[in-house]
Amino acid sequence: MSSNRTHEFLALAQSLPAGPPPPTNANGKKGDSDAYQELRNFHTTAAGISRDIAGTSALLSELSNLVRQGFAQPQDQARMNQLVMHIKSQIEGLNGRLDQASNTMQKQRRKVGQQAGEEAANMMDGLKSTFAEAASDFKKVLQERTDNMKEETDFQKQVYDYNNADDDDPIPNMSSLYAPPVFGGANSNGFPALDLTSSLMSPADNTSSLPRPHGISSSYSGGDIRQRRPLEYNNSYGSQNSFGGSLYSTSQAPLTPLDIQRMEEERGLQQQLIPDQDYLQQRADAMSQVESNIVELGTIFNKLAVMVQEHREMVQRVDDNVQDANTNINMSMEVLTDTLMSLRTNRMLALRVFSVLVLFIIAFIIFFA
Amino acid sequence: MKIVGLAIVRTGSDLNEPVPLTVATELSSFGFFQRQSVKEMLMFLTKTFMKRTEPGQRQSVEHEGYVVHCYVRSDGLGGTVTTDGEYPARVAFVMLGQLLDEFAQKQGDSWKTVTTPESVSFPPADEYLQKYQNPAEADKITKIQKDLDETTQILHKTIDSVLERGVKLDNLVEKSNDLSAQSKLFYKSAKKTNSCCVVS
């Protein structure tokens, strides 16, 4: 009976309406079809985002290959810088879109059925985790790169005279890097490193919005890469600075003698503008010291509270143990008193039994005697 | 750390020398015969530094182991505080600010026309001098700092004792554990040894 009914199937498929059939929902609310439309849009945007993440990862792999080569040629350097900027802009864009998408997903979740909502949430989480991976890989690559460049400059410092290093400009295309704000922050070498994942690991934020990647930086102590402008800003989880905006906000830490001179001029100017600089500075220092003391006090109190909390557990254990000991001793006392009682009463019985025995023995003796 | 002298001075471009309006000194650390010369030197230093200080500017100048903190307000009323090297400059300026404010409040505008030195009598100047001999008492920031240091120390001691408490609690736990184990054994052996005689 089985015949080739392919042509029937094809005819049927063509006869069906072009788009998906309108959903039949148990609620039957009027806005359902809109909700499903939005869900479809959400899915398409999510697909777009994942495609872009894949593209970014590809660029990232290219960049990491270049970095791993070690001492790089100038054209590789240019390519690396280009890649870095590209990746950074893509990450920014992706971050914004992911945020948007998760917001819309949250809104729609209530309208759409439970399963679709869960599926959307899972997809969001998946996207977010891949995005976080990509960002952390990016950060690692950047760190590797800064390490390489440090080695390079150390090596070249040994080779060239230090005074001439200013003219020789060991890293020619770093000057073009004032724009890329990726180099914001210092790691232990005293070189900038971008900490993209600092907030991505934040435990507080998981459903509401994607934690923004942003960098930590601390003060930069003298360096010989003068073209780098490490950017400094406060790393506050609450403020959630966007990637691009905050990194352009402030700049600090001059590096060349020229910059130091300029800064001293500025300072002289400041002295003319604010003649009380020392006094005000002293006041500011005093206040900041007071503030740090108070903060320290706060942490000490917290530690104290934690310690006492631990002790609570121990005290409970002691209480339990002593309680058990008490119970045991009570029970054993009961046993002993029972024994005593029975001993007291039994003595009479034993006495009688014994007397009966004695009588028997006497009877035996008399019998046999 | 101590304050040696305090002076409220009127400056102005119309005067060739600043005019001290009120002076208070605390010269008990010097020998009796030195006091007059020390006071004259104080006045001389005051006038010299006041002349060099712009309105709205604060300065601290060191001279022979003593530091003269000068402050001239924007309306020409100024003051100097001569202290030893240890006295914090910030407290001296706070004191000067307060003193000058009070002076201006009390005297109104009358000080602007005075030309004879040391003619204005202002008893709070002496009070301020005495009060600020101990900067920890008078300056709030210093007081807060001192309190904070004390509190931190006390807290460190507290944490130490809490740690000790933890150790002792640990001991207690162990001992109570042993006690309960022993009592259990006692119960069992009591039951065992006495069970044979109960029946009979």
PDB file of N, CA and C in Angstrom, chain A residues 35 78 107 174 310 339 363:
ATOM      1  N   ALA A  35       2.449  39.173  20.801  1.00  0.00           N
ATOM      2  CA  ALA A  35       3.530  38.642  21.644  1.00  0.00           C
ATOM      3  C   ALA A  35       4.389  37.668  20.852  1.00  0.00           C
ATOM      4  N   ALA A  78      50.387  47.105  13.317  1.00  0.00           N
ATOM      5  CA  ALA A  78      49.265  47.894  12.807  1.00  0.00           C
ATOM      6  C   ALA A  78      48.019  47.029  12.719  1.00  0.00           C
ATOM      7  N   LYS A 107      10.345  41.577  29.340  1.00  0.00           N
ATOM      8  CA  LYS A 107       8.997  42.140  29.173  1.00  0.00           C
ATOM      9  C   LYS A 107       8.053  41.118  28.569  1.00  0.00           C
ATOM     10  N   MET A 174      52.461  53.203  18.396  1.00  0.00           N
ATOM     11  CA  MET A 174      51.699  53.299  19.631  1.00  0.00           C
ATOM     12  C   MET A 174      51.067  54.660  19.766  1.00  0.00           C
ATOM     13  N   GLU A 310      30.346  32.853  64.203  1.00  0.00           N
ATOM     14  CA  GLU A 310      30.893  31.502  64.228  1.00  0.00           C
ATOM     15  C   GLU A 310      30.812  30.896  65.608  1.00  0.00           C
ATOM     16  N   THR A 339      18.602  -0.652  90.740  1.00  0.00           N
ATOM     17  CA  THR A 339      19.387  -1.759  91.289  1.00  0.00           C
ATOM     18  C   THR A 339      19.361  -1.724  92.802  1.00  0.00           C
ATOM     19  N   ALA A 363      18.662 -30.464 106.942  1.00  0.00           N
ATOM     20  CA  ALA A 363      17.830 -31.669 106.775  1.00  0.00           C
ATOM     21  C   ALA A 363      18.656 -32.798 106.197  1.00  0.00           C
TER      22      ALA A 363
END
